[in-house]
Amino acid sequence: MKKLVKIGLMMLTVAPLMSCDQQNSSVMPAKKNSNDLSKFVNEIKADLIFVQGGEFLMGDYGEQYGPEGLPYDGKQDSNPLHKVELTAYSISKFKTSNKQYQLYLTYNNQYRRTVNKENPGAKKWDELSMTPQTPAHVDWNEAQQYCQWLATITNLPFSLPTEAQWEYAARSRGKFVIAPTNDGTIQIDKSGGNVASEKDSKEYAKKMGTSLGVYSPLPGNLFPPNPLGIYDMAGNGWEWMKDWYDPDYYKHSPLKDPQGPDNPVYKDYKGNYTKVVRSQDFSGPRRGLTITRYFSDPKDSGHLPSDKTVRCVVNSPKPVR
C-alpha cells in the first residue's frame, strides 16, 4: 500500500559544483545529419501538450481553499492570491534531455560545457551529461538560446515559459492541487510511487555506472504525468522561467498573460540579479509545491548549473500539428 507523504517546506542542501575554471570541452560535436534534424523536429512537436487558456487564482491558495485553511508556503512571495487570465499555449511534456541538447549543440557548432579535469567537480559534471534521456543542465542564457533555436528550426513561437504558464500547467489548468503529480499528492513507496525516491536515484546511478548516488537525475518518463500529460514537474531539476524574480510581483501583476518585471529587480546574496525557477532540484516530499517560487542567478556565477533544467513552450493559441 502506498504511503502518502505530507509535503513540507524543508530545504535539501546540496553543495553545488564549482566552476571557476569553466572551459569548452575537448570533445568535438557529433557529425550533422539532416535526417536527424527532421526526426528531432517531429519528436519535439509530438511531445507538446496543448493547454487551453483560461483564468485561475495564482499563488498560495491554502488559507482560502486548502482543506486545512492554512497557508502552504512559509514565504510571502507567493502572496497575494490573485486572478490571472492566460491565452492558450503548448508546453513540452518533458524537460529537455541531454540527447536533445547535444543535437542542438551539434547543429550550432558548439561544445558541451565542462570544467578543467583537475577540478573536483569535473567528474560529476561529466556524469550529469552522459546519460542521453536525463535532463540537460543549463544556465538561463543557455536555456533561452535553446528555446529560441527551436523557434528557428520549427517556425513556431517557442520560448521559455512564464511563471504563470508553468503554474497553470502544473496545477492542471489552475486546479487547487499542491503537487504537480498524477493525483495532486506525493507518494513514495518501496514498490513505487509517483515521484522519485533516494532509492530510485541511487539505483539508476548504479545502473548507469555513475557516482552521483542520491543526486542522480532520472529519465523523465519513469513516473506518471499530471492530468494534462506533463511529466517531471515535481522534481528532477529546477526549471528556468522567462520572468525576472520580484518577491512583490504578485502585488501588482497584470491580469492578462503576466510576463514578470520588465527589468531586473531582485539580487541574491552575491549581488546578482535573479530569474524565477520552479519545480525542485531533486524529487521527494520536501518541495515540489505548485505554488512555491524560487530564484537563481541566470549565469549561475561561480558554479555549474548542476540542478537547472529547461522546458520550452509554444506561444500559439492553437494546438501544434
Short mmCIF file of C-alpha atoms in Angstrom, two decimals:
data_model
loop_
_atom_site.label_atom_id
_atom_site.label_comp_id
_atom_site.label_asym_id
_atom_site.label_seq_id
_atom_site.Cartn_x
_atom_site.Cartn_y
_atom_site.Cartn_z
CA MET A 1 0.00 0.00 0.00
CA LYS A 2 1.40 3.36 -0.98
CA LYS A 3 2.33 5.72 1.76
CA LEU A 4 1.16 9.29 1.36
CA VAL A 5 3.92 11.62 2.39
CA LYS A 6 2.93 15.09 3.50
CA ILE A 7 4.73 17.82 1.66
CA GLY A 8 6.85 20.04 3.81
CA LEU A 9 9.00 23.03 3.14
CA MET A 10 12.26 21.58 4.40
CA MET A 11 15.20 22.53 2.24
CA LEU A 12 17.58 19.91 0.90
CA THR A 13 21.05 21.41 0.91
CA VAL A 14 23.37 20.28 -1.83
CA ALA A 15 26.88 21.54 -2.40
CA PRO A 16 26.94 22.95 -5.94
CA LEU A 17 29.62 22.01 -8.41
CA MET A 18 32.15 24.80 -8.53
CA SER A 19 33.16 26.06 -11.95
CA CYS A 20 35.62 28.88 -11.55
CA ASP A 21 37.61 27.34 -14.40
CA GLN A 22 34.87 26.52 -16.88
CA GLN A 23 36.12 25.85 -20.37
CA ASN A 24 34.94 24.28 -23.61
CA SER A 25 35.10 20.52 -23.82
CA SER A 26 37.81 18.93 -25.91
CA VAL A 27 35.16 16.55 -27.25
CA MET A 28 34.18 17.54 -30.79
CA PRO A 29 30.47 17.77 -31.66
CA ALA A 30 28.96 14.81 -33.47
CA LYS A 31 28.59 14.89 -37.25
CA LYS A 32 25.49 16.69 -38.53
CA ASN A 33 22.76 14.73 -40.26
CA SER A 34 19.74 16.36 -41.92
CA ASN A 35 17.62 13.27 -41.29
CA ASP A 36 18.41 13.52 -37.59
CA LEU A 37 17.23 17.13 -37.55
CA SER A 38 13.97 16.31 -39.33
CA LYS A 39 13.30 13.47 -36.91
CA PHE A 40 14.15 15.75 -34.00
CA VAL A 41 11.64 18.40 -35.11
CA ASN A 42 8.90 15.79 -35.40
CA GLU A 43 9.68 14.48 -31.92
CA ILE A 44 9.64 17.97 -30.42
CA LYS A 45 6.23 18.66 -31.94
CA ALA A 46 4.85 15.29 -30.85
CA ASP A 47 5.90 15.96 -27.25
CA LEU A 48 3.91 19.20 -26.97
CA ILE A 49 0.86 19.30 -24.70
CA PHE A 50 -1.80 21.85 -25.62
CA VAL A 51 -3.00 23.87 -22.63
CA GLN A 52 -6.36 25.56 -23.17
CA GLY A 53 -6.33 29.13 -21.92
CA GLY A 54 -8.48 30.39 -19.09
CA GLU A 55 -8.40 32.15 -15.76
CA PHE A 56 -7.19 30.89 -12.39
CA LEU A 57 -6.16 32.08 -8.96
CA MET A 58 -2.36 32.16 -8.90
CA GLY A 59 -0.37 31.90 -5.69
CA ASP A 60 -0.75 30.34 -2.26
CA TYR A 61 -4.41 29.34 -2.11
CA GLY A 62 -4.07 27.25 1.06
CA GLU A 63 -5.68 29.66 3.50
CA GLN A 64 -8.72 30.32 1.31
CA TYR A 65 -9.19 27.00 -0.50
CA GLY A 66 -6.98 24.36 1.15
CA PRO A 67 -8.66 21.68 3.29
CA GLU A 68 -6.80 22.80 6.43
CA GLY A 69 -7.42 26.50 5.86
CA LEU A 70 -3.72 27.23 6.34
CA PRO A 71 -1.04 28.68 4.05
CA TYR A 72 1.09 26.15 2.18
CA ASP A 73 4.07 28.43 1.71
CA GLY A 74 6.15 29.77 4.58
CA LYS A 75 7.36 32.64 2.41
CA GLN A 76 5.38 35.71 1.45
CA ASP A 77 6.38 35.96 -2.22
CA SER A 78 3.57 33.59 -3.28
CA ASN A 79 1.04 36.11 -1.97
CA PRO A 80 -1.38 37.66 -2.52
CA LEU A 81 -3.59 35.15 -4.26
CA HIS A 82 -4.59 36.90 -7.49
CA LYS A 83 -6.55 36.26 -10.66
CA VAL A 84 -4.66 35.59 -13.90
CA GLU A 85 -6.02 35.09 -17.42
CA LEU A 86 -3.85 33.14 -19.85
CA THR A 87 -4.03 32.73 -23.59
CA ALA A 88 -3.81 29.10 -24.74
CA TYR A 89 -0.31 27.70 -25.37
CA SER A 90 1.53 24.40 -25.65
CA ILE A 91 4.22 23.08 -23.30
CA SER A 92 6.71 20.26 -23.65
CA LYS A 93 5.66 17.16 -21.75
CA PHE A 94 9.31 16.58 -20.74
CA LYS A 95 12.28 18.61 -19.62
CA THR A 96 14.87 18.88 -22.39
CA SER A 97 17.10 15.80 -22.38
CA ASN A 98 20.86 15.55 -22.76
CA LYS A 99 20.32 13.88 -26.13
CA GLN A 100 18.18 16.77 -27.38
CA TYR A 101 20.54 19.40 -26.06
CA GLN A 102 23.56 17.68 -27.61
CA LEU A 103 21.86 17.76 -31.00
CA TYR A 104 21.30 21.50 -30.53
CA LEU A 105 24.99 21.97 -29.74
CA THR A 106 25.99 19.94 -32.79
CA TYR A 107 23.87 21.98 -35.20
CA ASN A 108 25.21 25.22 -33.80
CA ASN A 109 28.87 24.15 -33.83
CA GLN A 110 29.07 24.42 -30.07
CA TYR A 111 30.76 22.26 -27.49
CA ARG A 112 29.43 20.70 -24.35
CA ARG A 113 30.28 22.75 -21.29
CA THR A 114 32.80 21.18 -18.95
CA VAL A 115 35.48 22.07 -16.41
CA ASN A 116 39.18 21.51 -16.07
CA LYS A 117 39.80 17.86 -15.23
CA GLU A 118 41.72 18.92 -12.13
CA ASN A 119 38.56 20.47 -10.71
CA PRO A 120 36.90 18.08 -8.22
CA GLY A 121 33.51 18.78 -9.81
CA ALA A 122 34.58 17.73 -13.31
CA LYS A 123 33.72 14.04 -12.95
CA LYS A 124 30.23 14.70 -11.60
CA TRP A 125 29.53 17.26 -14.32
CA ASP A 126 30.56 14.74 -16.99
CA GLU A 127 28.32 12.14 -15.37
CA LEU A 128 25.35 14.50 -15.35
CA SER A 129 25.80 14.99 -19.09
CA MET A 130 26.50 11.40 -20.15
CA THR A 131 23.04 9.81 -19.86
CA PRO A 132 21.01 10.62 -23.00
CA GLN A 133 17.50 10.50 -21.51
CA THR A 134 18.08 12.50 -18.32
CA PRO A 135 17.57 16.29 -18.26
CA ALA A 136 20.22 18.59 -19.70
CA HIS A 137 21.65 21.04 -17.18
CA VAL A 138 21.94 24.64 -18.35
CA ASP A 139 22.07 28.22 -17.14
CA TRP A 140 19.29 30.67 -18.03
CA ASN A 141 21.01 32.05 -21.13
CA GLU A 142 21.63 28.56 -22.48
CA ALA A 143 18.00 27.65 -21.79
CA GLN A 144 16.72 30.73 -23.59
CA GLN A 145 19.02 30.14 -26.58
CA TYR A 146 17.83 26.55 -26.85
CA CYS A 147 14.15 27.57 -26.95
CA GLN A 148 14.96 30.29 -29.49
CA TRP A 149 16.68 27.70 -31.67
CA LEU A 150 13.56 25.53 -31.54
CA ALA A 151 11.63 28.56 -32.78
CA THR A 152 14.04 28.93 -35.70
CA ILE A 153 14.01 25.31 -36.88
CA THR A 154 10.25 24.78 -36.41
CA ASN A 155 8.95 28.22 -37.38
CA LEU A 156 6.90 28.15 -34.18
CA PRO A 157 6.91 30.77 -31.38
CA PHE A 158 8.91 28.74 -28.85
CA SER A 159 10.17 30.43 -25.68
CA LEU A 160 10.82 29.79 -22.04
CA PRO A 161 7.56 29.55 -20.07
CA THR A 162 6.37 32.42 -17.96
CA GLU A 163 5.94 31.71 -14.29
CA ALA A 164 2.16 31.94 -14.74
CA GLN A 165 2.20 29.45 -17.63
CA TRP A 166 4.24 26.98 -15.59
CA GLU A 167 1.98 27.16 -12.52
CA TYR A 168 -1.21 26.95 -14.59
CA ALA A 169 0.07 23.80 -16.33
CA ALA A 170 1.46 22.29 -13.12
CA ARG A 171 -1.94 22.75 -11.48
CA SER A 172 -3.72 21.17 -14.48
CA ARG A 173 -5.20 24.47 -15.68
CA GLY A 174 -5.28 26.12 -12.29
CA LYS A 175 -6.93 23.47 -10.12
CA PHE A 176 -6.31 23.64 -6.39
CA VAL A 177 -3.65 20.91 -6.30
CA ILE A 178 -0.46 21.33 -4.32
CA ALA A 179 1.74 18.73 -6.06
CA PRO A 180 2.16 18.60 -9.87
CA THR A 181 1.68 14.83 -9.99
CA ASN A 182 -0.92 12.44 -11.36
CA ASP A 183 -3.21 12.85 -8.34
CA GLY A 184 -2.02 16.03 -6.63
CA THR A 185 -0.17 14.17 -3.88
CA ILE A 186 3.38 12.96 -3.29
CA GLN A 187 3.54 9.19 -2.97
CA ILE A 188 6.71 7.27 -2.19
CA ASP A 189 6.79 3.54 -1.54
CA LYS A 190 9.34 0.76 -1.77
CA SER A 191 7.36 -0.76 -4.63
CA GLY A 192 6.86 2.51 -6.46
CA GLY A 193 5.13 5.88 -6.28
CA ASN A 194 4.55 8.99 -8.33
CA VAL A 195 7.86 10.77 -7.65
CA ALA A 196 11.42 9.53 -7.35
CA SER A 197 12.85 8.46 -4.03
CA GLU A 198 16.51 8.48 -3.00
CA LYS A 199 16.48 4.73 -3.61
CA ASP A 200 15.37 5.28 -7.22
CA SER A 201 18.19 7.75 -7.83
CA LYS A 202 20.81 5.51 -6.25
CA GLU A 203 19.68 2.50 -8.26
CA TYR A 204 19.71 4.47 -11.51
CA ALA A 205 23.18 5.86 -10.79
CA LYS A 206 24.43 2.33 -10.16
CA LYS A 207 22.78 1.07 -13.35
CA MET A 208 24.40 3.83 -15.42
CA GLY A 209 27.78 3.44 -13.72
CA THR A 210 27.95 6.93 -12.22
CA SER A 211 28.95 8.11 -8.76
CA LEU A 212 26.01 10.54 -8.44
CA GLY A 213 24.08 8.40 -5.96
CA VAL A 214 21.02 10.13 -4.48
CA TYR A 215 21.71 13.19 -6.64
CA SER A 216 21.39 11.29 -9.90
CA PRO A 217 18.80 12.70 -12.31
CA LEU A 218 16.35 10.25 -13.85
CA PRO A 219 14.67 9.85 -17.25
CA GLY A 220 11.56 12.00 -17.37
CA ASN A 221 9.03 9.25 -18.11
CA LEU A 222 9.67 6.95 -15.13
CA PHE A 223 6.71 8.27 -13.13
CA PRO A 224 3.13 9.19 -14.09
CA PRO A 225 2.42 12.60 -15.65
CA ASN A 226 -0.05 15.10 -14.24
CA PRO A 227 -3.63 15.00 -15.62
CA LEU A 228 -2.65 17.20 -18.58
CA GLY A 229 0.04 14.69 -19.56
CA ILE A 230 3.07 16.68 -18.37
CA TYR A 231 5.92 14.81 -16.70
CA ASP A 232 8.55 15.60 -14.13
CA MET A 233 7.21 18.87 -12.72
CA ALA A 234 7.69 17.74 -9.10
CA GLY A 235 11.46 17.35 -9.28
CA ASN A 236 14.46 16.17 -11.30
CA GLY A 237 15.83 19.70 -11.64
CA TRP A 238 14.74 23.32 -11.26
CA GLU A 239 13.14 24.73 -14.43
CA TRP A 240 14.09 28.18 -15.69
CA MET A 241 11.27 30.68 -16.21
CA LYS A 242 11.26 33.64 -18.56
CA ASP A 243 10.49 36.05 -15.71
CA TRP A 244 12.82 38.17 -13.65
CA TYR A 245 12.22 37.45 -9.98
CA ASP A 246 10.46 40.05 -7.85
CA PRO A 247 9.25 39.00 -4.37
CA ASP A 248 6.49 41.62 -4.59
CA TYR A 249 5.38 40.94 -8.17
CA TYR A 250 2.08 39.33 -7.19
CA LYS A 251 1.01 42.60 -5.56
CA HIS A 252 0.86 44.35 -8.94
CA SER A 253 0.79 41.52 -11.50
CA PRO A 254 -1.33 42.32 -14.56
CA LEU A 255 -4.44 40.22 -15.09
CA LYS A 256 -3.75 39.16 -18.69
CA ASP A 257 -0.73 36.98 -19.59
CA PRO A 258 1.74 38.32 -16.99
CA GLN A 259 5.36 38.25 -18.15
CA GLY A 260 7.16 39.23 -14.97
CA PRO A 261 9.01 42.51 -14.40
CA ASP A 262 10.28 44.40 -17.44
CA ASN A 263 13.69 44.83 -15.82
CA PRO A 264 15.81 43.05 -13.20
CA VAL A 265 14.59 43.68 -9.65
CA TYR A 266 15.95 41.34 -7.00
CA LYS A 267 19.58 40.49 -6.23
CA ASP A 268 20.85 37.37 -4.49
CA TYR A 269 23.36 37.45 -1.64
CA LYS A 270 26.21 37.75 -4.14
CA GLY A 271 24.69 40.84 -5.72
CA ASN A 272 23.47 39.10 -8.90
CA TYR A 273 20.04 39.83 -10.36
CA THR A 274 17.83 36.74 -10.42
CA LYS A 275 15.36 34.84 -12.59
CA VAL A 276 12.48 32.68 -11.39
CA VAL A 277 12.94 28.91 -11.17
CA ARG A 278 10.14 26.44 -10.49
CA SER A 279 9.83 22.71 -9.71
CA GLN A 280 12.66 21.49 -7.44
CA ASP A 281 16.20 20.22 -7.72
CA PHE A 282 15.58 16.65 -6.57
CA SER A 283 12.38 14.65 -6.25
CA GLY A 284 10.88 13.78 -2.89
CA PRO A 285 8.44 15.04 -0.28
CA ARG A 286 10.35 18.15 0.76
CA ARG A 287 9.33 20.52 -2.04
CA GLY A 288 7.71 20.44 -5.46
CA LEU A 289 4.78 22.62 -4.45
CA THR A 290 2.87 24.03 -7.39
CA ILE A 291 2.75 27.50 -5.87
CA THR A 292 6.22 27.93 -4.35
CA ARG A 293 8.57 30.43 -6.00
CA TYR A 294 12.35 30.26 -6.10
CA PHE A 295 15.04 32.36 -7.75
CA SER A 296 18.55 31.96 -9.14
CA ASP A 297 21.31 33.90 -10.84
CA PRO A 298 20.78 33.36 -14.60
CA LYS A 299 24.51 32.87 -15.11
CA ASP A 300 24.93 30.58 -12.07
CA SER A 301 28.03 32.67 -11.43
CA GLY A 302 30.85 30.68 -9.89
CA HIS A 303 29.02 27.37 -10.23
CA LEU A 304 27.98 24.90 -12.88
CA PRO A 305 24.18 24.74 -13.37
CA SER A 306 24.11 21.21 -11.97
CA ASP A 307 20.48 21.45 -10.83
CA LYS A 308 18.90 23.70 -13.51
CA THR A 309 16.92 22.41 -16.49
CA VAL A 310 14.81 23.73 -19.36
CA ARG A 311 11.30 23.05 -20.65
CA CYS A 312 10.00 25.19 -23.54
CA VAL A 313 6.54 26.42 -24.52
CA VAL A 314 4.92 27.45 -27.80
CA ASN A 315 3.01 30.71 -27.54
CA SER A 316 0.28 29.88 -30.04
CA PRO A 317 -3.45 29.75 -29.18
CA LYS A 318 -3.89 26.73 -31.46
CA PRO A 319 -2.56 23.17 -31.00
CA VAL A 320 0.64 22.37 -32.89
CA ARG A 321 0.12 19.87 -35.69
#
